[in-house]
Coordinates of N, CA and C in Angstrom, one line a residue:
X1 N -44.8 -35.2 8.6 CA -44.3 -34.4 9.7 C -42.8 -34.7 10.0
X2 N -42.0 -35.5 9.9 CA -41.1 -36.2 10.1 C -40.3 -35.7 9.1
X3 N -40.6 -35.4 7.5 CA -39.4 -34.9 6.8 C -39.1 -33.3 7.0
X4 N -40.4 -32.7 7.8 CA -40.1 -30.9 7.8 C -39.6 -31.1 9.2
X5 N -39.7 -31.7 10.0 CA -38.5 -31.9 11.2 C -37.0 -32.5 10.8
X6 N -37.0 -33.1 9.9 CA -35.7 -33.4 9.1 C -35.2 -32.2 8.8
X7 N -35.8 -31.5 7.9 CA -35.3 -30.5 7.4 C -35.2 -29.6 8.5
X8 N -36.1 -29.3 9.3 CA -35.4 -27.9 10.2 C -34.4 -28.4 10.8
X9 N -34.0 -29.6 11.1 CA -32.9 -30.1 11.8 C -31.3 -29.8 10.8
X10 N -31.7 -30.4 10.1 CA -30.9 -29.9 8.9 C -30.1 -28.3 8.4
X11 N -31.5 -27.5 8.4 CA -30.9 -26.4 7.9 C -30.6 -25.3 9.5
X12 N -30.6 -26.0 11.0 CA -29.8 -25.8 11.7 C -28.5 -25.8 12.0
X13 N -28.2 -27.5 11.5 CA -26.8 -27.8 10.8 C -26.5 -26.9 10.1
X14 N -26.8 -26.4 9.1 CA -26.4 -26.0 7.7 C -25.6 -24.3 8.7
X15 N -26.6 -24.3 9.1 CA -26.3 -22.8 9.7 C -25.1 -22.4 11.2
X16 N -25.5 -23.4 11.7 CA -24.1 -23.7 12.6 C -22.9 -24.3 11.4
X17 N -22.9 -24.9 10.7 CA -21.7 -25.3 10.2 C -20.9 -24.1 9.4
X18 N -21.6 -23.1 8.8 CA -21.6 -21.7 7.8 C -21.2 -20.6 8.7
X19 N -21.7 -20.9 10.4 CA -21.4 -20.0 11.0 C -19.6 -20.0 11.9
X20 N -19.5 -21.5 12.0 CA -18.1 -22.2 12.7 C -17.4 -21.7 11.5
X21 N -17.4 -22.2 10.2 CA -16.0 -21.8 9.4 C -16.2 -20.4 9.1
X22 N -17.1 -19.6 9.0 CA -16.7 -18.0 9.1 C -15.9 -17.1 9.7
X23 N -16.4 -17.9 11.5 CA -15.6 -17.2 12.8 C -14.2 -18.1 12.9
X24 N -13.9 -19.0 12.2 CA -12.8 -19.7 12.8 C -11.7 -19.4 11.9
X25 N -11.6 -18.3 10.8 CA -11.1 -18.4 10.0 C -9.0 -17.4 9.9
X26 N -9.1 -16.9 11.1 CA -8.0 -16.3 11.5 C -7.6 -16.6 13.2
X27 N -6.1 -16.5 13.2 CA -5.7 -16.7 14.0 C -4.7 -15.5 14.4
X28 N -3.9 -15.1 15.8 CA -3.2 -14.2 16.0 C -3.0 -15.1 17.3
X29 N -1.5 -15.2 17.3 CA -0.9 -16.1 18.6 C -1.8 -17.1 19.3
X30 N -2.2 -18.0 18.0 CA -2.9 -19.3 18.4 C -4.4 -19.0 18.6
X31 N -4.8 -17.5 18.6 CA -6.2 -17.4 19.3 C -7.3 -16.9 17.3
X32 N -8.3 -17.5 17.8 CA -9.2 -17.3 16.0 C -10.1 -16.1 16.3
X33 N -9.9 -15.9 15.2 CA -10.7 -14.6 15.4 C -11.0 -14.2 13.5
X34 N -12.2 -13.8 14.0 CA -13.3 -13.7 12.5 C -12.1 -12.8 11.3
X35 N -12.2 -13.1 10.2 CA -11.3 -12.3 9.5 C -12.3 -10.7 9.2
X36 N -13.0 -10.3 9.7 CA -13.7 -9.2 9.2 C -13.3 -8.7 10.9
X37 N -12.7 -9.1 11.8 CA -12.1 -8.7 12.6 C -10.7 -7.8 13.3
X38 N -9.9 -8.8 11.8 CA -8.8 -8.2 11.4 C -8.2 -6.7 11.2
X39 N -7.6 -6.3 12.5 CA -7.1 -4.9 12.6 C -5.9 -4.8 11.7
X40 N -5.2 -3.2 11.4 CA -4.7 -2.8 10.2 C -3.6 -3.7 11.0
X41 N -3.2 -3.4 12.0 CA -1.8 -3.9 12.7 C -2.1 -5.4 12.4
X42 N -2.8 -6.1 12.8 CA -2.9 -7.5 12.6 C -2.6 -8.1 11.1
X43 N -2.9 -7.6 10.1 CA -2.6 -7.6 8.8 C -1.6 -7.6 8.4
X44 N -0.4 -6.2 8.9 CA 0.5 -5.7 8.9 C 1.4 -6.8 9.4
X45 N 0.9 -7.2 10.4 CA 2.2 -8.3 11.7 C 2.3 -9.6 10.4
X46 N 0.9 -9.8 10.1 CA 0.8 -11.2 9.3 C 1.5 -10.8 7.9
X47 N 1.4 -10.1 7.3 CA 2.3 -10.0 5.9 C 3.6 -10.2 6.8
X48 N 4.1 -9.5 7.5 CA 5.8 -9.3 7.8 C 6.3 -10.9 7.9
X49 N 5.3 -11.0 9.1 CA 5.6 -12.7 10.0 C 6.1 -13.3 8.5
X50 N 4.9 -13.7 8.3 CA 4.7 -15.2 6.3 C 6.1 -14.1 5.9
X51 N 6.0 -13.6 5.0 CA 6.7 -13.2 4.4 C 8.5 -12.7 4.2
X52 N 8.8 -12.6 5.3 CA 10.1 -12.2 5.8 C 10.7 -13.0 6.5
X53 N 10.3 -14.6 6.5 CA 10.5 -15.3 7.3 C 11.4 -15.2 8.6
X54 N 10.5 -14.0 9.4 CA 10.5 -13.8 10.7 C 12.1 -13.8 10.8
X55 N 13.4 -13.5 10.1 CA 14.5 -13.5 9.9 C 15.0 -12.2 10.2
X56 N 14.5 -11.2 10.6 CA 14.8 -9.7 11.1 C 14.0 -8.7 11.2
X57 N 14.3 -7.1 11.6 CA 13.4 -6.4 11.8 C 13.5 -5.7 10.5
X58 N 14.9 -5.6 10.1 CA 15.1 -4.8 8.4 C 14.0 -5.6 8.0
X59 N 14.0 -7.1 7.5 CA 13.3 -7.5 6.8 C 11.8 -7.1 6.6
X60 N 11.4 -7.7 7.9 CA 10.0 -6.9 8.4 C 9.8 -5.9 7.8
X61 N 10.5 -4.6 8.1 CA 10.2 -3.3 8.0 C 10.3 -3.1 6.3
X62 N 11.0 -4.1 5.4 CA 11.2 -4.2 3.9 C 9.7 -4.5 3.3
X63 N 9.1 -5.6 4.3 CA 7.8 -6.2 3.8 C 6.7 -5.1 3.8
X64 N 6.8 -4.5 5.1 CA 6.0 -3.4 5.4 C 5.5 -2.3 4.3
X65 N 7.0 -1.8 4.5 CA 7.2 -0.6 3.2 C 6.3 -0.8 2.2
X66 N 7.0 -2.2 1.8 CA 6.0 -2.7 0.7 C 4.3 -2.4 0.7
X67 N 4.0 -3.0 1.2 CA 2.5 -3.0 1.8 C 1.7 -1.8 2.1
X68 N 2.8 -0.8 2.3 CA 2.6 0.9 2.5 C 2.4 1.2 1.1
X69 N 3.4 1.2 0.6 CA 3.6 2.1 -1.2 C 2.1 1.1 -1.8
X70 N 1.9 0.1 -1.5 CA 0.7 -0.1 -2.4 C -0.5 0.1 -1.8
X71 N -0.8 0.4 -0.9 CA -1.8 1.2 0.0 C -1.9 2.3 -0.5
X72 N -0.7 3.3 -0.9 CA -0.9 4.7 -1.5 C -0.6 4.5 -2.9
X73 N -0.8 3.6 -3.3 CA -1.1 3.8 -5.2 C -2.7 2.9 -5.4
X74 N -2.9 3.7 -5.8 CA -4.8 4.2 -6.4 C -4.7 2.4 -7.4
X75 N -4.0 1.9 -7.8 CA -4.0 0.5 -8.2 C -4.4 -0.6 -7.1
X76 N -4.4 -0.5 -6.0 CA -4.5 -1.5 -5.0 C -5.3 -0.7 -4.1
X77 N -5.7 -1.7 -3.6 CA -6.5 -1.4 -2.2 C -6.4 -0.3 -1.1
X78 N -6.9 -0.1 -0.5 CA -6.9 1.2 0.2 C -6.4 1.0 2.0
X79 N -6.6 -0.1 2.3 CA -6.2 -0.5 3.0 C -4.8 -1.7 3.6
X80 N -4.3 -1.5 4.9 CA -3.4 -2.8 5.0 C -4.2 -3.9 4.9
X81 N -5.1 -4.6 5.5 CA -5.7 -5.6 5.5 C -6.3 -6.0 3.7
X82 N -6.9 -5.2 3.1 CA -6.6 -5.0 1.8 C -6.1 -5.6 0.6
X83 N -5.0 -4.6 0.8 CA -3.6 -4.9 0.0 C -2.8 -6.5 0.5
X84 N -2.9 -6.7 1.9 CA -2.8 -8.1 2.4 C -4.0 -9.3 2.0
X85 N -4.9 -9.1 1.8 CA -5.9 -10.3 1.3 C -5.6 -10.0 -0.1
X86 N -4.9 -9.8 -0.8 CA -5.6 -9.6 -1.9 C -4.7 -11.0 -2.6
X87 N -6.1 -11.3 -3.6 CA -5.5 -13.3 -3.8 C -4.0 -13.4 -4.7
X88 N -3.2 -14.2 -4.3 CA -2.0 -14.3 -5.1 C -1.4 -13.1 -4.9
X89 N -1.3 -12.5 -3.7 CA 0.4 -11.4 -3.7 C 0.7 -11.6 -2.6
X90 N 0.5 -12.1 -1.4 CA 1.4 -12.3 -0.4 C 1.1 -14.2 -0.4
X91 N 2.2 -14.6 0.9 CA 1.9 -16.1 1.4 C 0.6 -16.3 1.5
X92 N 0.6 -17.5 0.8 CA -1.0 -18.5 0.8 C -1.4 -18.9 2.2
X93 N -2.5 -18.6 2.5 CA -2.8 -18.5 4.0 C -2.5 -16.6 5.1
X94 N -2.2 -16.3 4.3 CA -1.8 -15.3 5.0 C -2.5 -14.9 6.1
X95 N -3.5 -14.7 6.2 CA -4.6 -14.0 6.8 C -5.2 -15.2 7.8
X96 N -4.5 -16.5 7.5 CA -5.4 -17.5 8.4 C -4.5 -18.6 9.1
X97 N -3.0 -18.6 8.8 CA -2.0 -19.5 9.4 C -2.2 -19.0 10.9
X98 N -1.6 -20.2 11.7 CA -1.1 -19.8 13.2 C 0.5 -18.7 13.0
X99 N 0.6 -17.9 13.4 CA 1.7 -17.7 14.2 C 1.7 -18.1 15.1
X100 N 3.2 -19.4 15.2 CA 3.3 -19.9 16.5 C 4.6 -19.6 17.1
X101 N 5.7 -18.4 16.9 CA 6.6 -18.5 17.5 C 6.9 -16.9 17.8
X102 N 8.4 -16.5 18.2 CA 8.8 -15.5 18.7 C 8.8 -14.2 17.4
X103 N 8.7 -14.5 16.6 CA 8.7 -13.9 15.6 C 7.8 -12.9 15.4
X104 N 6.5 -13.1 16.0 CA 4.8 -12.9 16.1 C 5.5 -11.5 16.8
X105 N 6.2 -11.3 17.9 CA 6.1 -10.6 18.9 C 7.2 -9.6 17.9
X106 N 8.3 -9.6 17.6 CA 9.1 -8.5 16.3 C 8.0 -8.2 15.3
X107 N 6.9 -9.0 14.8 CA 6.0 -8.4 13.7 C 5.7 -7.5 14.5
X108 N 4.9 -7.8 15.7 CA 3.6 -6.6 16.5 C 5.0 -5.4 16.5
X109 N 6.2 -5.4 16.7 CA 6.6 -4.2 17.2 C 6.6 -3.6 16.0
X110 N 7.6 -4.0 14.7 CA 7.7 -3.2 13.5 C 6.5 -3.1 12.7
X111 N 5.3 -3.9 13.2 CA 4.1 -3.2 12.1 C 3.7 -1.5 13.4
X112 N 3.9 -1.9 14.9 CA 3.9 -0.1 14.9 C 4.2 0.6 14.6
X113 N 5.5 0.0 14.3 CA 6.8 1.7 13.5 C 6.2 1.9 12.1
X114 N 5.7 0.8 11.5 CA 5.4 0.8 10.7 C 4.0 1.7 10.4
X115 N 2.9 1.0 10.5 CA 2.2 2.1 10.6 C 2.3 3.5 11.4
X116 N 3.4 4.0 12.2 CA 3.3 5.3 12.5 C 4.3 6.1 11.8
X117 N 4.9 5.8 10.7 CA 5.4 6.1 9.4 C 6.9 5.8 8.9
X118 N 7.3 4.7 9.8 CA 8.6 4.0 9.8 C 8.7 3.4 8.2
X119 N 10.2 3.8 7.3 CA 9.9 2.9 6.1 C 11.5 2.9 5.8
X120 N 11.6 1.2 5.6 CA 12.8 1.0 5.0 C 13.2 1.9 3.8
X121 N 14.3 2.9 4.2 CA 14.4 3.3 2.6 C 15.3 3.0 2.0
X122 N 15.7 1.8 1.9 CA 16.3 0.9 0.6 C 15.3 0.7 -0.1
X123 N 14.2 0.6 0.7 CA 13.1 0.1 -0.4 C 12.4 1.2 -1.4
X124 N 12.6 2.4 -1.0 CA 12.2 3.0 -1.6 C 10.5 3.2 -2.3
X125 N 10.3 3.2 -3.7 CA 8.9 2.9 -4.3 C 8.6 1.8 -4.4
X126 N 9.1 0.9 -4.4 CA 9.0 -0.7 -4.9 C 7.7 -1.3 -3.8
X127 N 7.3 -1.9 -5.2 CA 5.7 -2.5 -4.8 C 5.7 -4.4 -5.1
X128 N 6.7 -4.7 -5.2 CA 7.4 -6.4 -5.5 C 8.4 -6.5 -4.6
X129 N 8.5 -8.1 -4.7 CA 9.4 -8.7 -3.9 C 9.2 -10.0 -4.3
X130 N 10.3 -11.3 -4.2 CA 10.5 -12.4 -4.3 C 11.5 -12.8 -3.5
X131 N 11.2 -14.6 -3.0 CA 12.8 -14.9 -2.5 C 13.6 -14.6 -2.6
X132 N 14.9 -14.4 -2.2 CA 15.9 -13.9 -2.7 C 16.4 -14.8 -3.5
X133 N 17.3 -15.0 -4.7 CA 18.4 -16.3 -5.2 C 17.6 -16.4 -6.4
X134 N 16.0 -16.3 -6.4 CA 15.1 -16.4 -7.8 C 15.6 -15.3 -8.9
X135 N 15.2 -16.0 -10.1 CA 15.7 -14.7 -11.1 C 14.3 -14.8 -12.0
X136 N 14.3 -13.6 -12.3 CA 12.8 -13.8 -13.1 C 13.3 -12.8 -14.5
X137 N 12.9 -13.3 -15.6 CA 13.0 -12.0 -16.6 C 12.3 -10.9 -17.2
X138 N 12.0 -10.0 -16.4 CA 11.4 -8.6 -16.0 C 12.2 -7.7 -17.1
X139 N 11.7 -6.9 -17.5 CA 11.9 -6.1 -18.4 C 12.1 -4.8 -17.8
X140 N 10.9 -4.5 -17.3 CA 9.8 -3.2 -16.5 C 10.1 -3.1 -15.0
X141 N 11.1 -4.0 -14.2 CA 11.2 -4.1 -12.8 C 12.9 -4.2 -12.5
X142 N 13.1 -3.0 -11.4 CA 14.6 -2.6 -11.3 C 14.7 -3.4 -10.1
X143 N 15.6 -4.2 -9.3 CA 15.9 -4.7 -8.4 C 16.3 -2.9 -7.6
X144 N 16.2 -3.0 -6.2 CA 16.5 -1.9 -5.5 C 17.4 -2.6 -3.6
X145 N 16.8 -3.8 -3.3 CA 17.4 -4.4 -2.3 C 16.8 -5.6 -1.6
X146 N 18.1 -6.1 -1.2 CA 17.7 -7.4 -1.0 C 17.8 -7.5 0.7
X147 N 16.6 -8.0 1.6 CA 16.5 -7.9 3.0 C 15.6 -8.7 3.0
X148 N 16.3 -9.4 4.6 CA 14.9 -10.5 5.2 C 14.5 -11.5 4.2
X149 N 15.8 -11.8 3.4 CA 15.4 -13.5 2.4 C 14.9 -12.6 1.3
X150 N 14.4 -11.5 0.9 CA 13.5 -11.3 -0.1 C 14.4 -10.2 -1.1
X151 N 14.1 -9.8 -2.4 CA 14.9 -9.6 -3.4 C 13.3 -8.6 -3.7
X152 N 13.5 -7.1 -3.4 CA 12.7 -5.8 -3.8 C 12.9 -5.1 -5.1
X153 N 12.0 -5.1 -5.9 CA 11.7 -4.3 -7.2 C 10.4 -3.2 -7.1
X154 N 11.5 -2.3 -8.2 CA 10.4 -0.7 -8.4 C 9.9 -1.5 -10.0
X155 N 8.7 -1.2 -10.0 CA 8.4 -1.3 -11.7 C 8.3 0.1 -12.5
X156 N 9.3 0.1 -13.2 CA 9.5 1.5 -14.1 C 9.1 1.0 -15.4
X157 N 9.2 1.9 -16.1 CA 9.3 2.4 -17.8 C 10.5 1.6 -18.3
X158 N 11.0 1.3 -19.1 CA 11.6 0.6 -19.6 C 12.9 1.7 -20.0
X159 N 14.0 1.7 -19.3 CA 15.0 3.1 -20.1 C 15.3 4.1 -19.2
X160 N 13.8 4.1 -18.0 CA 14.3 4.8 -17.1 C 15.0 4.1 -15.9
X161 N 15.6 5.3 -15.2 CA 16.3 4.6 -13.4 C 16.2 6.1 -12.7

């Protein structure tokens, strides 16, 4: 009797513990909230924030764009939240750092403009970005502008512009 009371004890643990890091796994101005919670704006704020190191609204609005144009190419995801989780293309943690400062509040405003069809057009098509000051040797990827710390590429054909 003693080890099947072990065990249900146990696989109550198991299930409170499975259930704490599920729900605890995002944050928005300090507060957590389940990542299957995550609204398109919340996604949207979080790429800009990480990404543009909260250094302007151009920038912001550069990160955005971005995050737009690959929303509407049939290659990526269909969604902002999406196109934002998806592993290795934006900041590590994306979807689950604190925003802890003033910056949080310029994201929430330019992911509205943003999603209500605001788009840097420096940026044009371009579906990349890196630091700025990095050089990479890209064959297939045109530089188009540099905003908000980050250095924007279109990836073309090789020949064309």
């Amino acid at each position: 009797m003693r080890s099947s009371s072990l065990a249900r004890t146990l696989c109550r643990f198991a299930a409170v513990a499975v259930t704490t890091v599920s729900l605890g796994g995002c944050s928005l101005f300090g507060i957590n909230f389940g990542m299957a919670q995550l609204s398109e704006k919340e996604c949207m704020m979080r790429a800009m924030y990480f990404e543009s190191n909260r250094s302007s609204a151009e920038g912001m609005l550069a990160v955005g764009t971005v995050v737009m144009n690959r929303v509407n190419d049939p290659r990526y995801p269909k969604s902002v939240c999406g196109v934002v989780g998806q592993k290795n293309q934006f900041a590590q943690g994306v979807l689950t750092r604190k925003m802890t400062d003033s910056g949080a509040v310029l994201a929430a405003q330019v992911a509205d403009q943003v999603l209500r069809g605001a788009r840097h057009p420096g940026v044009r098509n371009a579906q990349h970005f890196h630091t700025a000051g990095l050089r990479f040797p890209y064959n297939n990827m045109y530089y188009v502008l540099e905003a908000g710390g980050n250095e924007f590429y279109e990836k073309r054909r090789p020949g064309t512009f």
